[in-house]
């Protein structure tokens, strides 16, 4: 069983702990993050109690074709795109220097396929694996890539930085990220007509 978890289980990570490894302290800061952590705990429990092979992939800010531009789980670039398409300024919480590790959906799919086909060989027991690029881009950088006016507003409760240590995925799954985030955003911007 492959569980889709999230980097949000780490919460706010100190600079010294970046990139974040799977052994880092967990500090969920939202109901979403807490539920992802509970899902991971269920996986471990089912492995221990019933011998069910489980593995949890912690995705870092998944983006890609047909991504949402609205709703509660929309990434910052989707929010910005929707604002720009509606002739509005891009709203940035706080100073915009908070960073995110953006991971291409095709790379996430590849990690799931590799993980699912290796279960019998690995004997997973609630293991967790980061699936992230290992790069951090600021919200201001995303705004730069999309272009347009900005409106800065009060900060919100959110992690300041995310950046994956993906060495476990590289070692155990023979996985690596393939998509250049900046190049993808440029082509997406053209596709959207902004």
CSV table of C-alpha atoms in Angstrom, one decimal, residues 70-134:
chain,number,residue,atom,x,y,z
A,70,UNK,CA,-8.6,27.6,-7.1
A,71,UNK,CA,-9.6,25.9,-3.9
A,72,UNK,CA,-8.1,25.3,-0.5
A,73,UNK,CA,-5.2,23.1,-1.8
A,74,UNK,CA,-4.2,25.3,-4.7
A,75,UNK,CA,-0.4,26.0,-4.9
A,76,UNK,CA,0.8,29.6,-4.8
A,77,UNK,CA,1.4,29.6,-8.5
A,78,UNK,CA,-2.2,28.5,-9.2
A,79,UNK,CA,-3.5,31.3,-7.0
A,80,UNK,CA,-1.2,33.8,-8.8
A,81,UNK,CA,-2.3,32.6,-12.2
A,82,UNK,CA,-6.0,32.9,-11.3
A,83,UNK,CA,-5.4,36.5,-10.0
A,84,UNK,CA,-3.5,37.5,-13.1
A,85,UNK,CA,-6.2,36.0,-15.4
A,86,UNK,CA,-8.8,38.1,-13.6
A,87,UNK,CA,-6.7,41.3,-13.9
A,88,UNK,CA,-5.9,41.4,-10.2
A,89,UNK,CA,-2.6,41.8,-8.3
A,90,UNK,CA,-0.8,38.7,-6.9
A,91,UNK,CA,-1.4,38.6,-3.2
A,92,UNK,CA,1.6,37.7,-1.2
A,93,UNK,CA,1.4,36.8,2.5
A,94,UNK,CA,4.2,38.4,4.6
A,95,UNK,CA,7.4,39.4,2.9
A,96,UNK,CA,7.3,36.7,0.1
A,97,UNK,CA,10.6,35.3,1.1
A,98,UNK,CA,9.1,32.0,2.4
A,99,UNK,CA,10.3,29.2,0.1
A,100,UNK,CA,8.8,26.0,-1.2
A,101,UNK,CA,10.3,22.9,-2.8
A,102,UNK,CA,8.2,22.4,-5.9
A,103,UNK,CA,8.0,18.8,-7.3
A,104,UNK,CA,6.7,18.0,-10.8
A,105,UNK,CA,3.7,15.7,-10.9
A,106,UNK,CA,5.3,13.4,-13.5
A,107,UNK,CA,8.2,12.8,-11.0
A,108,UNK,CA,5.6,12.0,-8.3
A,109,UNK,CA,3.9,9.5,-10.6
A,110,UNK,CA,7.3,7.9,-11.3
A,111,UNK,CA,8.1,7.6,-7.6
A,112,UNK,CA,4.7,5.9,-7.0
A,113,UNK,CA,5.2,3.4,-9.8
A,114,UNK,CA,8.7,2.6,-8.7
A,115,UNK,CA,7.6,2.2,-5.1
A,116,UNK,CA,4.5,0.1,-5.9
A,117,UNK,CA,6.5,-2.3,-8.1
A,118,UNK,CA,9.3,-2.7,-5.5
A,119,UNK,CA,7.1,-3.5,-2.5
A,120,UNK,CA,7.6,-7.3,-2.6
A,121,UNK,CA,11.3,-6.8,-2.9
A,122,UNK,CA,11.8,-4.3,-0.2
A,123,UNK,CA,9.4,-5.5,2.5
A,124,UNK,CA,8.1,-2.1,3.4
A,125,UNK,CA,7.0,-1.6,7.0
A,126,UNK,CA,5.5,1.9,7.2
A,127,UNK,CA,8.6,3.4,5.8
A,128,UNK,CA,8.6,7.1,4.8
A,129,UNK,CA,10.3,8.6,1.8
A,130,UNK,CA,10.6,12.3,0.7
A,131,UNK,CA,9.6,13.0,-2.9
A,132,UNK,CA,10.9,16.5,-3.6
A,133,UNK,CA,13.3,18.3,-5.9
A,134,UNK,CA,15.7,19.4,-3.2
